């Protein structure tokens, strides 16, 4: 059995736009349903949702029958959390609140086997198809995608150094936390925040690193795509459900 090709990783490395969806519902039925709509990737969140490891496994299994790539966001840039997520078969991780190159290097090391990194070794987990991928251990690193999340003013000041860390495949700008860090909590659309985001993608272009962002409002998503972001989440599953339900209820009142 061959090691799975990480289509998302290679797509963003080639500059191919990848349209995604943010998933916070922690629902295997939701993942099963959303995998059918042609999104390139779906972010399965554990930072701001009730997802735990068994939930993630079930959602990844549901997405496994589709062409939609799961990206997992651990609750923190933590070696143990990352190890457990990789062992159940994740190939792409988004690490929150990366503040500098040292933290970015630590994130990469958590996804690499020794001597390059510190990932714990098991030969019988789901990642290796329970040992059936015989060359998994020496080759796994090449298909792991590491995305670092930059979401504060201080992290933006370190943007190029974070992006240039070997093994970082992309940098994700977090509008909500960035807005809070800039003194505009709850207002990611504030002109100062948007100017900082525009500056960030320009700087990422200079160093040749793909940029990502969450943009649940369509006009924002299109603007970010036009400005050069490579992987863009254009919706959040919880908001799609709540707004759809609200609109349906209102139409009958």
PDB file of C-alpha atoms in Angstrom:
ATOM      1  CA  UNK A   1       0.000   0.000   0.000  1.00  0.00           C
ATOM      2  CA  UNK A   2       1.374   3.423  -1.005  1.00  0.00           C
ATOM      3  CA  UNK A   3       1.700   6.530   1.143  1.00  0.00           C
ATOM      4  CA  UNK A   4      -1.215   8.887   0.471  1.00  0.00           C
ATOM      5  CA  UNK A   5      -0.404  11.879  -1.728  1.00  0.00           C
ATOM      6  CA  UNK A   6      -1.264  15.174   0.002  1.00  0.00           C
ATOM      7  CA  UNK A   7      -3.051  16.964  -2.822  1.00  0.00           C
ATOM      8  CA  UNK A   8      -3.659  20.093  -0.740  1.00  0.00           C
ATOM      9  CA  UNK A   9       0.013  20.524   0.168  1.00  0.00           C
ATOM     10  CA  UNK A  10       1.163  20.193  -3.426  1.00  0.00           C
ATOM     11  CA  UNK A  11      -1.629  22.428  -4.740  1.00  0.00           C
ATOM     12  CA  UNK A  12      -0.742  25.402  -2.547  1.00  0.00           C
ATOM     13  CA  UNK A  13       2.961  24.892  -3.257  1.00  0.00           C
ATOM     14  CA  UNK A  14       2.090  25.293  -6.949  1.00  0.00           C
ATOM     15  CA  UNK A  15       0.011  28.402  -6.271  1.00  0.00           C
ATOM     16  CA  UNK A  16      -3.300  26.747  -7.122  1.00  0.00           C
ATOM     17  CA  UNK A  17      -6.251  28.366  -5.349  1.00  0.00           C
ATOM     18  CA  UNK A  18      -7.834  26.070  -2.757  1.00  0.00           C
ATOM     19  CA  UNK A  19     -11.351  26.934  -1.571  1.00  0.00           C
ATOM     20  CA  UNK A  20     -12.263  25.594   1.844  1.00  0.00           C
ATOM     21  CA  UNK A  21     -14.857  25.505   4.577  1.00  0.00           C
ATOM     22  CA  UNK A  22     -14.460  25.924   8.340  1.00  0.00           C
ATOM     23  CA  UNK A  23     -16.084  23.196  10.420  1.00  0.00           C
ATOM     24  CA  UNK A  24     -16.794  23.733  14.124  1.00  0.00           C
ATOM     25  CA  UNK A  25     -19.885  21.565  14.591  1.00  0.00           C
ATOM     26  CA  UNK A  26     -17.966  18.401  15.404  1.00  0.00           C
ATOM     27  CA  UNK A  27     -20.486  16.337  13.454  1.00  0.00           C
ATOM     28  CA  UNK A  28     -19.665  13.211  11.492  1.00  0.00           C
ATOM     29  CA  UNK A  29     -22.924  13.610   9.565  1.00  0.00           C
ATOM     30  CA  UNK A  30     -21.962  17.194   8.788  1.00  0.00           C
ATOM     31  CA  UNK A  31     -18.544  16.119   7.519  1.00  0.00           C
ATOM     32  CA  UNK A  32     -20.112  13.340   5.458  1.00  0.00           C
ATOM     33  CA  UNK A  33     -22.518  15.803   3.886  1.00  0.00           C
ATOM     34  CA  UNK A  34     -20.085  18.669   3.306  1.00  0.00           C
ATOM     35  CA  UNK A  35     -17.526  16.442   1.619  1.00  0.00           C
ATOM     36  CA  UNK A  36     -19.857  16.125  -1.384  1.00  0.00           C
ATOM     37  CA  UNK A  37     -19.927  19.797  -2.429  1.00  0.00           C
ATOM     38  CA  UNK A  38     -16.556  20.226  -4.087  1.00  0.00           C
ATOM     39  CA  UNK A  39     -14.606  22.127  -1.456  1.00  0.00           C
ATOM     40  CA  UNK A  40     -10.886  21.533  -1.781  1.00  0.00           C
ATOM     41  CA  UNK A  41     -10.452  21.360   1.995  1.00  0.00           C
ATOM     42  CA  UNK A  42     -12.364  21.425   5.256  1.00  0.00           C
ATOM     43  CA  UNK A  43     -10.864  22.649   8.509  1.00  0.00           C
ATOM     44  CA  UNK A  44     -11.834  20.403  11.418  1.00  0.00           C
ATOM     45  CA  UNK A  45     -11.385  22.590  14.464  1.00  0.00           C
ATOM     46  CA  UNK A  46     -10.489  21.611  18.006  1.00  0.00           C
ATOM     47  CA  UNK A  47      -9.455  25.038  19.297  1.00  0.00           C
ATOM     48  CA  UNK A  48     -12.922  26.583  19.420  1.00  0.00           C
ATOM     49  CA  UNK A  49     -15.161  23.524  19.201  1.00  0.00           C
ATOM     50  CA  UNK A  50     -16.001  20.418  21.211  1.00  0.00           C
ATOM     51  CA  UNK A  51     -14.088  18.088  18.871  1.00  0.00           C
ATOM     52  CA  UNK A  52     -11.947  15.418  20.498  1.00  0.00           C
ATOM     53  CA  UNK A  53      -9.808  12.680  18.957  1.00  0.00           C
ATOM     54  CA  UNK A  54     -12.599  10.099  18.408  1.00  0.00           C
ATOM     55  CA  UNK A  55     -14.758  12.845  16.832  1.00  0.00           C
ATOM     56  CA  UNK A  56     -11.927  13.831  14.495  1.00  0.00           C
ATOM     57  CA  UNK A  57     -11.325  10.232  13.486  1.00  0.00           C
ATOM     58  CA  UNK A  58     -14.978   9.728  12.557  1.00  0.00           C
ATOM     59  CA  UNK A  59     -15.092  12.974  10.567  1.00  0.00           C
ATOM     60  CA  UNK A  60     -11.884  12.121   8.726  1.00  0.00           C
ATOM     61  CA  UNK A  61     -13.288   8.706   7.876  1.00  0.00           C
ATOM     62  CA  UNK A  62     -16.428  10.393   6.525  1.00  0.00           C
ATOM     63  CA  UNK A  63     -14.357  12.761   4.384  1.00  0.00           C
ATOM     64  CA  UNK A  64     -12.196   9.878   3.186  1.00  0.00           C
ATOM     65  CA  UNK A  65     -14.715   8.921   0.502  1.00  0.00           C
ATOM     66  CA  UNK A  66     -14.557  12.435  -1.016  1.00  0.00           C
ATOM     67  CA  UNK A  67     -11.832  14.488  -2.661  1.00  0.00           C
ATOM     68  CA  UNK A  68     -12.050  17.112   0.102  1.00  0.00           C
ATOM     69  CA  UNK A  69      -8.882  17.234   2.187  1.00  0.00           C
ATOM     70  CA  UNK A  70      -9.238  17.472   5.973  1.00  0.00           C
ATOM     71  CA  UNK A  71      -7.047  20.008   7.746  1.00  0.00           C
ATOM     72  CA  UNK A  72      -6.945  19.664  11.521  1.00  0.00           C
ATOM     73  CA  UNK A  73      -6.446  22.571  13.905  1.00  0.00           C
ATOM     74  CA  UNK A  74      -5.141  21.385  17.281  1.00  0.00           C
ATOM     75  CA  UNK A  75      -6.174  23.385  20.319  1.00  0.00           C
ATOM     76  CA  UNK A  76      -2.570  24.577  20.669  1.00  0.00           C
ATOM     77  CA  UNK A  77       0.872  24.302  19.122  1.00  0.00           C
ATOM     78  CA  UNK A  78       1.572  21.319  21.335  1.00  0.00           C
ATOM     79  CA  UNK A  79       3.797  18.353  20.438  1.00  0.00           C
ATOM     80  CA  UNK A  80       1.543  15.781  22.108  1.00  0.00           C
ATOM     81  CA  UNK A  81      -1.663  17.070  20.510  1.00  0.00           C
ATOM     82  CA  UNK A  82      -0.006  17.194  17.097  1.00  0.00           C
ATOM     83  CA  UNK A  83       1.393  13.656  17.474  1.00  0.00           C
ATOM     84  CA  UNK A  84      -2.007  12.191  18.294  1.00  0.00           C
ATOM     85  CA  UNK A  85      -3.660  13.969  15.362  1.00  0.00           C
ATOM     86  CA  UNK A  86      -1.003  12.765  12.909  1.00  0.00           C
ATOM     87  CA  UNK A  87      -1.227   9.209  14.215  1.00  0.00           C
ATOM     88  CA  UNK A  88      -4.923   8.984  13.307  1.00  0.00           C
ATOM     89  CA  UNK A  89      -4.041   9.885   9.729  1.00  0.00           C
ATOM     90  CA  UNK A  90      -4.058  13.669   9.431  1.00  0.00           C
ATOM     91  CA  UNK A  91      -1.597  14.971   6.850  1.00  0.00           C
ATOM     92  CA  UNK A  92      -2.319  18.698   7.183  1.00  0.00           C
ATOM     93  CA  UNK A  93      -2.361  20.697  10.422  1.00  0.00           C
ATOM     94  CA  UNK A  94      -3.023  24.356  11.182  1.00  0.00           C
ATOM     95  CA  UNK A  95      -1.193  25.451  14.324  1.00  0.00           C
ATOM     96  CA  UNK A  96      -2.784  28.397  16.183  1.00  0.00           C
ATOM     97  CA  UNK A  97      -1.075  31.401  17.743  1.00  0.00           C
ATOM     98  CA  UNK A  98       2.409  30.985  16.298  1.00  0.00           C
ATOM     99  CA  UNK A  99       4.267  34.087  17.416  1.00  0.00           C
ATOM    100  CA  UNK A 100       7.786  33.741  16.052  1.00  0.00           C
ATOM    101  CA  UNK A 101      10.211  31.574  14.097  1.00  0.00           C
ATOM    102  CA  UNK A 102      11.110  29.528  17.170  1.00  0.00           C
ATOM    103  CA  UNK A 103       7.479  28.513  17.685  1.00  0.00           C
ATOM    104  CA  UNK A 104       7.136  27.780  13.977  1.00  0.00           C
ATOM    105  CA  UNK A 105      10.219  25.548  14.132  1.00  0.00           C
ATOM    106  CA  UNK A 106       8.731  23.743  17.115  1.00  0.00           C
ATOM    107  CA  UNK A 107       5.536  23.148  15.143  1.00  0.00           C
ATOM    108  CA  UNK A 108       7.458  21.638  12.244  1.00  0.00           C
ATOM    109  CA  UNK A 109       9.564  19.469  14.565  1.00  0.00           C
ATOM    110  CA  UNK A 110       6.392  18.016  16.095  1.00  0.00           C
ATOM    111  CA  UNK A 111       5.395  16.690  12.653  1.00  0.00           C
ATOM    112  CA  UNK A 112       8.779  15.155  11.744  1.00  0.00           C
ATOM    113  CA  UNK A 113      10.314  11.900  12.886  1.00  0.00           C
ATOM    114  CA  UNK A 114      13.803  11.935  14.422  1.00  0.00           C
ATOM    115  CA  UNK A 115      16.473  12.889  13.709  1.00  0.00           C
ATOM    116  CA  UNK A 116      14.823  15.827  11.925  1.00  0.00           C
ATOM    117  CA  UNK A 117      12.059  16.303  14.508  1.00  0.00           C
ATOM    118  CA  UNK A 118      10.534  14.906  17.669  1.00  0.00           C
ATOM    119  CA  UNK A 119       7.403  13.072  16.514  1.00  0.00           C
ATOM    120  CA  UNK A 120       6.931   9.859  18.486  1.00  0.00           C
ATOM    121  CA  UNK A 121       7.207   6.671  16.455  1.00  0.00           C
ATOM    122  CA  UNK A 122       4.525   4.054  16.015  1.00  0.00           C
ATOM    123  CA  UNK A 123       4.287   1.613  13.152  1.00  0.00           C
ATOM    124  CA  UNK A 124       0.776   0.379  13.793  1.00  0.00           C
ATOM    125  CA  UNK A 125      -1.438   3.489  13.723  1.00  0.00           C
ATOM    126  CA  UNK A 126      -4.022   4.586  11.185  1.00  0.00           C
ATOM    127  CA  UNK A 127      -1.509   6.959   9.565  1.00  0.00           C
ATOM    128  CA  UNK A 128       0.448   3.944   8.263  1.00  0.00           C
ATOM    129  CA  UNK A 129      -2.782   2.070   7.531  1.00  0.00           C
ATOM    130  CA  UNK A 130      -2.070  -0.067  10.589  1.00  0.00           C
ATOM    131  CA  UNK A 131       1.377  -1.013   9.373  1.00  0.00           C
ATOM    132  CA  UNK A 132       0.445  -1.827   5.792  1.00  0.00           C
ATOM    133  CA  UNK A 133       2.357   1.148   4.336  1.00  0.00           C
ATOM    134  CA  UNK A 134       5.737  -0.432   4.829  1.00  0.00           C
ATOM    135  CA  UNK A 135       7.760   2.681   3.934  1.00  0.00           C
ATOM    136  CA  UNK A 136       5.595   5.079   5.976  1.00  0.00           C
ATOM    137  CA  UNK A 137       8.186   6.012   8.611  1.00  0.00           C
ATOM    138  CA  UNK A 138      11.001   7.128   6.254  1.00  0.00           C
ATOM    139  CA  UNK A 139       8.639   8.897   3.848  1.00  0.00           C
ATOM    140  CA  UNK A 140       5.803  10.350   5.949  1.00  0.00           C
ATOM    141  CA  UNK A 141       7.455  13.763   6.395  1.00  0.00           C
ATOM    142  CA  UNK A 142       7.273  14.655   2.711  1.00  0.00           C
ATOM    143  CA  UNK A 143       3.453  14.530   2.669  1.00  0.00           C
ATOM    144  CA  UNK A 144       2.858  16.378   5.962  1.00  0.00           C
ATOM    145  CA  UNK A 145       1.613  19.943   5.500  1.00  0.00           C
ATOM    146  CA  UNK A 146       2.326  22.475   8.265  1.00  0.00           C
ATOM    147  CA  UNK A 147       0.345  25.712   8.319  1.00  0.00           C
ATOM    148  CA  UNK A 148       1.174  28.329  10.931  1.00  0.00           C
ATOM    149  CA  UNK A 149      -1.464  30.752  12.153  1.00  0.00           C
ATOM    150  CA  UNK A 150      -0.393  34.397  12.529  1.00  0.00           C
ATOM    151  CA  UNK A 151      -3.011  36.329  14.466  1.00  0.00           C
ATOM    152  CA  UNK A 152      -1.426  39.091  16.564  1.00  0.00           C
ATOM    153  CA  UNK A 153       0.417  42.343  15.961  1.00  0.00           C
ATOM    154  CA  UNK A 154       3.620  40.879  17.399  1.00  0.00           C
ATOM    155  CA  UNK A 155       3.346  37.796  15.153  1.00  0.00           C
ATOM    156  CA  UNK A 156       2.850  40.009  12.100  1.00  0.00           C
ATOM    157  CA  UNK A 157       6.119  41.728  12.935  1.00  0.00           C
ATOM    158  CA  UNK A 158       7.768  38.294  12.660  1.00  0.00           C
ATOM    159  CA  UNK A 159       5.869  37.256   9.521  1.00  0.00           C
ATOM    160  CA  UNK A 160       8.799  36.754   7.149  1.00  0.00           C
ATOM    161  CA  UNK A 161      10.850  34.841   9.732  1.00  0.00           C
ATOM    162  CA  UNK A 162       7.894  32.553  10.469  1.00  0.00           C
ATOM    163  CA  UNK A 163       7.196  31.993   6.773  1.00  0.00           C
ATOM    164  CA  UNK A 164      10.809  31.184   5.968  1.00  0.00           C
ATOM    165  CA  UNK A 165      11.149  28.407   8.546  1.00  0.00           C
ATOM    166  CA  UNK A 166      11.951  25.202   6.674  1.00  0.00           C
ATOM    167  CA  UNK A 167       8.941  22.912   6.706  1.00  0.00           C
ATOM    168  CA  UNK A 168       6.318  25.652   6.985  1.00  0.00           C
ATOM    169  CA  UNK A 169       4.086  25.153   3.946  1.00  0.00           C
ATOM    170  CA  UNK A 170       1.767  28.120   4.392  1.00  0.00           C
ATOM    171  CA  UNK A 171       0.851  30.976   6.714  1.00  0.00           C
ATOM    172  CA  UNK A 172      -2.727  31.593   7.763  1.00  0.00           C
ATOM    173  CA  UNK A 173      -3.837  35.077   8.832  1.00  0.00           C
ATOM    174  CA  UNK A 174      -6.493  35.008  11.565  1.00  0.00           C
ATOM    175  CA  UNK A 175      -8.690  38.109  11.097  1.00  0.00           C
ATOM    176  CA  UNK A 176     -10.713  37.870  14.326  1.00  0.00           C
ATOM    177  CA  UNK A 177      -7.780  37.513  16.708  1.00  0.00           C
ATOM    178  CA  UNK A 178      -5.732  39.995  14.729  1.00  0.00           C
ATOM    179  CA  UNK A 179      -8.540  42.521  15.093  1.00  0.00           C
ATOM    180  CA  UNK A 180      -8.613  41.928  18.847  1.00  0.00           C
ATOM    181  CA  UNK A 181      -4.839  42.290  19.060  1.00  0.00           C
ATOM    182  CA  UNK A 182      -5.105  45.632  17.250  1.00  0.00           C
ATOM    183  CA  UNK A 183      -7.753  46.932  19.672  1.00  0.00           C
ATOM    184  CA  UNK A 184     -10.721  46.281  17.392  1.00  0.00           C
ATOM    185  CA  UNK A 185     -12.213  43.157  18.973  1.00  0.00           C
ATOM    186  CA  UNK A 186     -15.238  41.902  17.020  1.00  0.00           C
ATOM    187  CA  UNK A 187     -14.431  44.186  14.067  1.00  0.00           C
ATOM    188  CA  UNK A 188     -12.202  42.322  11.607  1.00  0.00           C
ATOM    189  CA  UNK A 189     -13.543  44.586   8.872  1.00  0.00           C
ATOM    190  CA  UNK A 190     -12.001  47.682  10.475  1.00  0.00           C
ATOM    191  CA  UNK A 191      -9.868  49.565   7.971  1.00  0.00           C
ATOM    192  CA  UNK A 192      -6.703  49.187  10.051  1.00  0.00           C
ATOM    193  CA  UNK A 193      -7.172  45.412  10.272  1.00  0.00           C
ATOM    194  CA  UNK A 194      -7.837  45.128   6.565  1.00  0.00           C
ATOM    195  CA  UNK A 195      -4.777  47.233   5.802  1.00  0.00           C
ATOM    196  CA  UNK A 196      -2.668  44.887   7.963  1.00  0.00           C
ATOM    197  CA  UNK A 197      -4.080  41.842   6.138  1.00  0.00           C
ATOM    198  CA  UNK A 198      -3.356  43.404   2.751  1.00  0.00           C
ATOM    199  CA  UNK A 199       0.182  44.182   3.862  1.00  0.00           C
ATOM    200  CA  UNK A 200       0.630  40.623   5.148  1.00  0.00           C
ATOM    201  CA  UNK A 201      -0.300  38.932   1.879  1.00  0.00           C
ATOM    202  CA  UNK A 202       2.009  41.275   0.009  1.00  0.00           C
ATOM    203  CA  UNK A 203       4.889  40.308   2.289  1.00  0.00           C
ATOM    204  CA  UNK A 204       4.094  36.608   1.927  1.00  0.00           C
ATOM    205  CA  UNK A 205       4.215  36.972  -1.846  1.00  0.00           C
ATOM    206  CA  UNK A 206       7.698  38.467  -1.592  1.00  0.00           C
ATOM    207  CA  UNK A 207       9.022  35.455   0.362  1.00  0.00           C
ATOM    208  CA  UNK A 208       7.092  33.036  -1.851  1.00  0.00           C
ATOM    209  CA  UNK A 209       4.925  31.455   0.830  1.00  0.00           C
ATOM    210  CA  UNK A 210       1.201  30.651   0.313  1.00  0.00           C
ATOM    211  CA  UNK A 211      -1.197  32.657   2.456  1.00  0.00           C
ATOM    212  CA  UNK A 212      -4.528  31.522   3.862  1.00  0.00           C
ATOM    213  CA  UNK A 213      -7.454  33.213   5.576  1.00  0.00           C
ATOM    214  CA  UNK A 214     -11.000  32.700   6.864  1.00  0.00           C
ATOM    215  CA  UNK A 215     -13.625  34.831   5.115  1.00  0.00           C
ATOM    216  CA  UNK A 216     -17.231  33.762   5.795  1.00  0.00           C
ATOM    217  CA  UNK A 217     -18.551  36.871   4.009  1.00  0.00           C
ATOM    218  CA  UNK A 218     -18.536  36.407   0.249  1.00  0.00           C
ATOM    219  CA  UNK A 219     -17.337  39.901  -0.595  1.00  0.00           C
ATOM    220  CA  UNK A 220     -14.380  39.482   1.786  1.00  0.00           C
ATOM    221  CA  UNK A 221     -13.474  36.105   0.322  1.00  0.00           C
ATOM    222  CA  UNK A 222     -13.444  37.454  -3.227  1.00  0.00           C
ATOM    223  CA  UNK A 223     -11.305  40.416  -2.192  1.00  0.00           C
ATOM    224  CA  UNK A 224      -8.811  38.178  -0.423  1.00  0.00           C
ATOM    225  CA  UNK A 225      -8.627  35.847  -3.419  1.00  0.00           C
ATOM    226  CA  UNK A 226      -8.025  38.804  -5.714  1.00  0.00           C
ATOM    227  CA  UNK A 227      -5.256  40.068  -3.406  1.00  0.00           C
ATOM    228  CA  UNK A 228      -3.398  36.777  -3.689  1.00  0.00           C
ATOM    229  CA  UNK A 229      -4.444  34.449  -0.868  1.00  0.00           C
ATOM    230  CA  UNK A 230      -3.992  30.830  -1.947  1.00  0.00           C
ATOM    231  CA  UNK A 231      -6.196  28.914   0.517  1.00  0.00           C
ATOM    232  CA  UNK A 232      -9.395  30.622   1.616  1.00  0.00           C
ATOM    233  CA  UNK A 233     -12.202  29.314   3.815  1.00  0.00           C
ATOM    234  CA  UNK A 234     -15.360  30.872   2.393  1.00  0.00           C
ATOM    235  CA  UNK A 235     -17.830  29.738   5.057  1.00  0.00           C
ATOM    236  CA  UNK A 236     -18.374  28.201   8.500  1.00  0.00           C
ATOM    237  CA  UNK A 237     -20.655  25.189   8.789  1.00  0.00           C
ATOM    238  CA  UNK A 238     -22.340  26.430  11.987  1.00  0.00           C
ATOM    239  CA  UNK A 239     -23.180  29.775  10.387  1.00  0.00           C
ATOM    240  CA  UNK A 240     -24.483  28.114   7.224  1.00  0.00           C
ATOM    241  CA  UNK A 241     -26.909  26.071   9.340  1.00  0.00           C
ATOM    242  CA  UNK A 242     -27.967  28.878  11.667  1.00  0.00           C
ATOM    243  CA  UNK A 243     -28.495  31.458   8.915  1.00  0.00           C
ATOM    244  CA  UNK A 244     -30.327  28.969   6.734  1.00  0.00           C
ATOM    245  CA  UNK A 245     -32.595  28.017   9.638  1.00  0.00           C
ATOM    246  CA  UNK A 246     -33.179  31.657  10.524  1.00  0.00           C
ATOM    247  CA  UNK A 247     -34.103  32.555   6.950  1.00  0.00           C
ATOM    248  CA  UNK A 248     -36.490  29.588   6.695  1.00  0.00           C
ATOM    249  CA  UNK A 249     -38.222  30.438   9.955  1.00  0.00           C
ATOM    250  CA  UNK A 250     -38.597  34.103   8.972  1.00  0.00           C
ATOM    251  CA  UNK A 251     -40.083  33.149   5.607  1.00  0.00           C
ATOM    252  CA  UNK A 252     -43.033  31.538   7.433  1.00  0.00           C
ATOM    253  CA  UNK A 253     -43.680  34.293   9.967  1.00  0.00           C
TER     254      UNK A 253
END
